[in-house]
Amino acid sequence: MLNRNDLYQLDLSNASFTKACGGPCSEGCVTLARIGDDAWALGDSKRPDVEPLRFSTEELSVAGIDPTRFGLAL
């Protein structure tokens, strides 16, 4: 598993963010992108000035977030 410092070294310039809200959200405020092997970025489309947070696949799983639910491959 990557450590936190490694996750924040990954480049987001080519990341493709997908809406990842869990309900009938028309604004799609939560966004998720795969940024590497076992690495994800979680952003907020309402706050584009804030850098997305970075998580490992294990951390997302512990938080109950399944990227496949939003069309993203593991």
PDB file of C-alpha atoms in Angstrom:
ATOM      1  CA  MET A   1       0.000   0.000   0.000  1.00  0.00           C
ATOM      2  CA  LEU A   2       1.228   3.482  -0.836  1.00  0.00           C
ATOM      3  CA  ASN A   3       1.857   5.798   2.074  1.00  0.00           C
ATOM      4  CA  ARG A   4       0.257   9.232   2.302  1.00  0.00           C
ATOM      5  CA  ASN A   5       3.363  11.053   1.053  1.00  0.00           C
ATOM      6  CA  ASP A   6       3.506   8.871  -2.058  1.00  0.00           C
ATOM      7  CA  LEU A   7      -0.149   9.562  -2.845  1.00  0.00           C
ATOM      8  CA  TYR A   8       0.390  13.319  -2.819  1.00  0.00           C
ATOM      9  CA  GLN A   9       3.356  13.004  -5.193  1.00  0.00           C
ATOM     10  CA  LEU A  10       1.105  11.586  -7.938  1.00  0.00           C
ATOM     11  CA  ASP A  11       0.269  13.955 -10.801  1.00  0.00           C
ATOM     12  CA  LEU A  12      -3.413  14.836 -11.253  1.00  0.00           C
ATOM     13  CA  SER A  13      -3.064  16.698 -14.560  1.00  0.00           C
ATOM     14  CA  ASN A  14      -4.410  13.747 -16.601  1.00  0.00           C
ATOM     15  CA  ALA A  15      -6.889  12.495 -13.994  1.00  0.00           C
ATOM     16  CA  SER A  16     -10.406  11.926 -15.262  1.00  0.00           C
ATOM     17  CA  PHE A  17     -12.864  12.669 -12.453  1.00  0.00           C
ATOM     18  CA  THR A  18     -16.291  10.991 -12.344  1.00  0.00           C
ATOM     19  CA  LYS A  19     -19.360  12.064 -10.372  1.00  0.00           C
ATOM     20  CA  ALA A  20     -19.468   9.860  -7.294  1.00  0.00           C
ATOM     21  CA  CYS A  21     -22.427  10.942  -5.223  1.00  0.00           C
ATOM     22  CA  GLY A  22     -24.537   8.298  -3.551  1.00  0.00           C
ATOM     23  CA  GLY A  23     -28.033   9.647  -4.084  1.00  0.00           C
ATOM     24  CA  PRO A  24     -30.241  11.629  -6.404  1.00  0.00           C
ATOM     25  CA  CYS A  25     -27.705  14.413  -6.696  1.00  0.00           C
ATOM     26  CA  SER A  26     -28.114  16.653  -9.722  1.00  0.00           C
ATOM     27  CA  GLU A  27     -25.034  18.738  -8.936  1.00  0.00           C
ATOM     28  CA  GLY A  28     -22.468  15.922  -8.746  1.00  0.00           C
ATOM     29  CA  CYS A  29     -20.434  17.607  -6.058  1.00  0.00           C
ATOM     30  CA  VAL A  30     -18.289  14.589  -5.105  1.00  0.00           C
ATOM     31  CA  THR A  31     -15.837  13.457  -7.780  1.00  0.00           C
ATOM     32  CA  LEU A  32     -13.524  10.447  -7.875  1.00  0.00           C
ATOM     33  CA  ALA A  33     -10.585   9.591 -10.135  1.00  0.00           C
ATOM     34  CA  ARG A  34      -8.099   6.756 -10.333  1.00  0.00           C
ATOM     35  CA  ILE A  35      -4.649   8.323 -10.203  1.00  0.00           C
ATOM     36  CA  GLY A  36      -2.448   5.243 -10.086  1.00  0.00           C
ATOM     37  CA  ASP A  37      -2.259   1.634  -8.976  1.00  0.00           C
ATOM     38  CA  ASP A  38      -4.108   1.513  -5.666  1.00  0.00           C
ATOM     39  CA  ALA A  39      -4.513   5.315  -5.655  1.00  0.00           C
ATOM     40  CA  TRP A  40      -7.550   7.580  -5.893  1.00  0.00           C
ATOM     41  CA  ALA A  41      -8.334  11.287  -5.727  1.00  0.00           C
ATOM     42  CA  LEU A  42     -11.593  12.508  -4.190  1.00  0.00           C
ATOM     43  CA  GLY A  43     -12.638  16.035  -5.077  1.00  0.00           C
ATOM     44  CA  ASP A  44     -15.497  18.490  -4.710  1.00  0.00           C
ATOM     45  CA  SER A  45     -16.795  20.107  -7.903  1.00  0.00           C
ATOM     46  CA  LYS A  46     -18.287  22.942  -5.835  1.00  0.00           C
ATOM     47  CA  ARG A  47     -14.786  23.782  -4.561  1.00  0.00           C
ATOM     48  CA  PRO A  48     -12.509  23.534  -7.624  1.00  0.00           C
ATOM     49  CA  ASP A  49      -9.908  25.697  -5.869  1.00  0.00           C
ATOM     50  CA  VAL A  50      -9.362  22.998  -3.206  1.00  0.00           C
ATOM     51  CA  GLU A  51      -6.915  20.202  -4.048  1.00  0.00           C
ATOM     52  CA  PRO A  52      -8.556  16.755  -4.082  1.00  0.00           C
ATOM     53  CA  LEU A  53      -7.792  14.415  -1.206  1.00  0.00           C
ATOM     54  CA  ARG A  54      -5.851  11.226  -1.976  1.00  0.00           C
ATOM     55  CA  PHE A  55      -6.688   7.717  -0.777  1.00  0.00           C
ATOM     56  CA  SER A  56      -5.564   4.148  -1.318  1.00  0.00           C
ATOM     57  CA  THR A  57      -8.100   1.532  -2.445  1.00  0.00           C
ATOM     58  CA  GLU A  58      -8.012   0.046   1.057  1.00  0.00           C
ATOM     59  CA  GLU A  59      -8.814   3.424   2.641  1.00  0.00           C
ATOM     60  CA  LEU A  60     -11.772   3.919   0.283  1.00  0.00           C
ATOM     61  CA  SER A  61     -13.030   0.428   1.111  1.00  0.00           C
ATOM     62  CA  VAL A  62     -12.839   1.059   4.851  1.00  0.00           C
ATOM     63  CA  ALA A  63     -14.851   4.250   4.296  1.00  0.00           C
ATOM     64  CA  GLY A  64     -17.483   2.262   2.360  1.00  0.00           C
ATOM     65  CA  ILE A  65     -16.643   3.752  -1.043  1.00  0.00           C
ATOM     66  CA  ASP A  66     -16.619   1.295  -3.945  1.00  0.00           C
ATOM     67  CA  PRO A  67     -15.226   2.908  -7.130  1.00  0.00           C
ATOM     68  CA  THR A  68     -16.911   0.240  -9.296  1.00  0.00           C
ATOM     69  CA  ARG A  69     -20.277   1.633  -8.193  1.00  0.00           C
ATOM     70  CA  PHE A  70     -19.415   4.759 -10.190  1.00  0.00           C
ATOM     71  CA  GLY A  71     -18.117   2.953 -13.268  1.00  0.00           C
ATOM     72  CA  LEU A  72     -14.443   2.989 -12.287  1.00  0.00           C
ATOM     73  CA  ALA A  73     -12.309  -0.153 -12.482  1.00  0.00           C
ATOM     74  CA  LEU A  74     -10.256  -1.350  -9.511  1.00  0.00           C
TER      75      LEU A  74
END
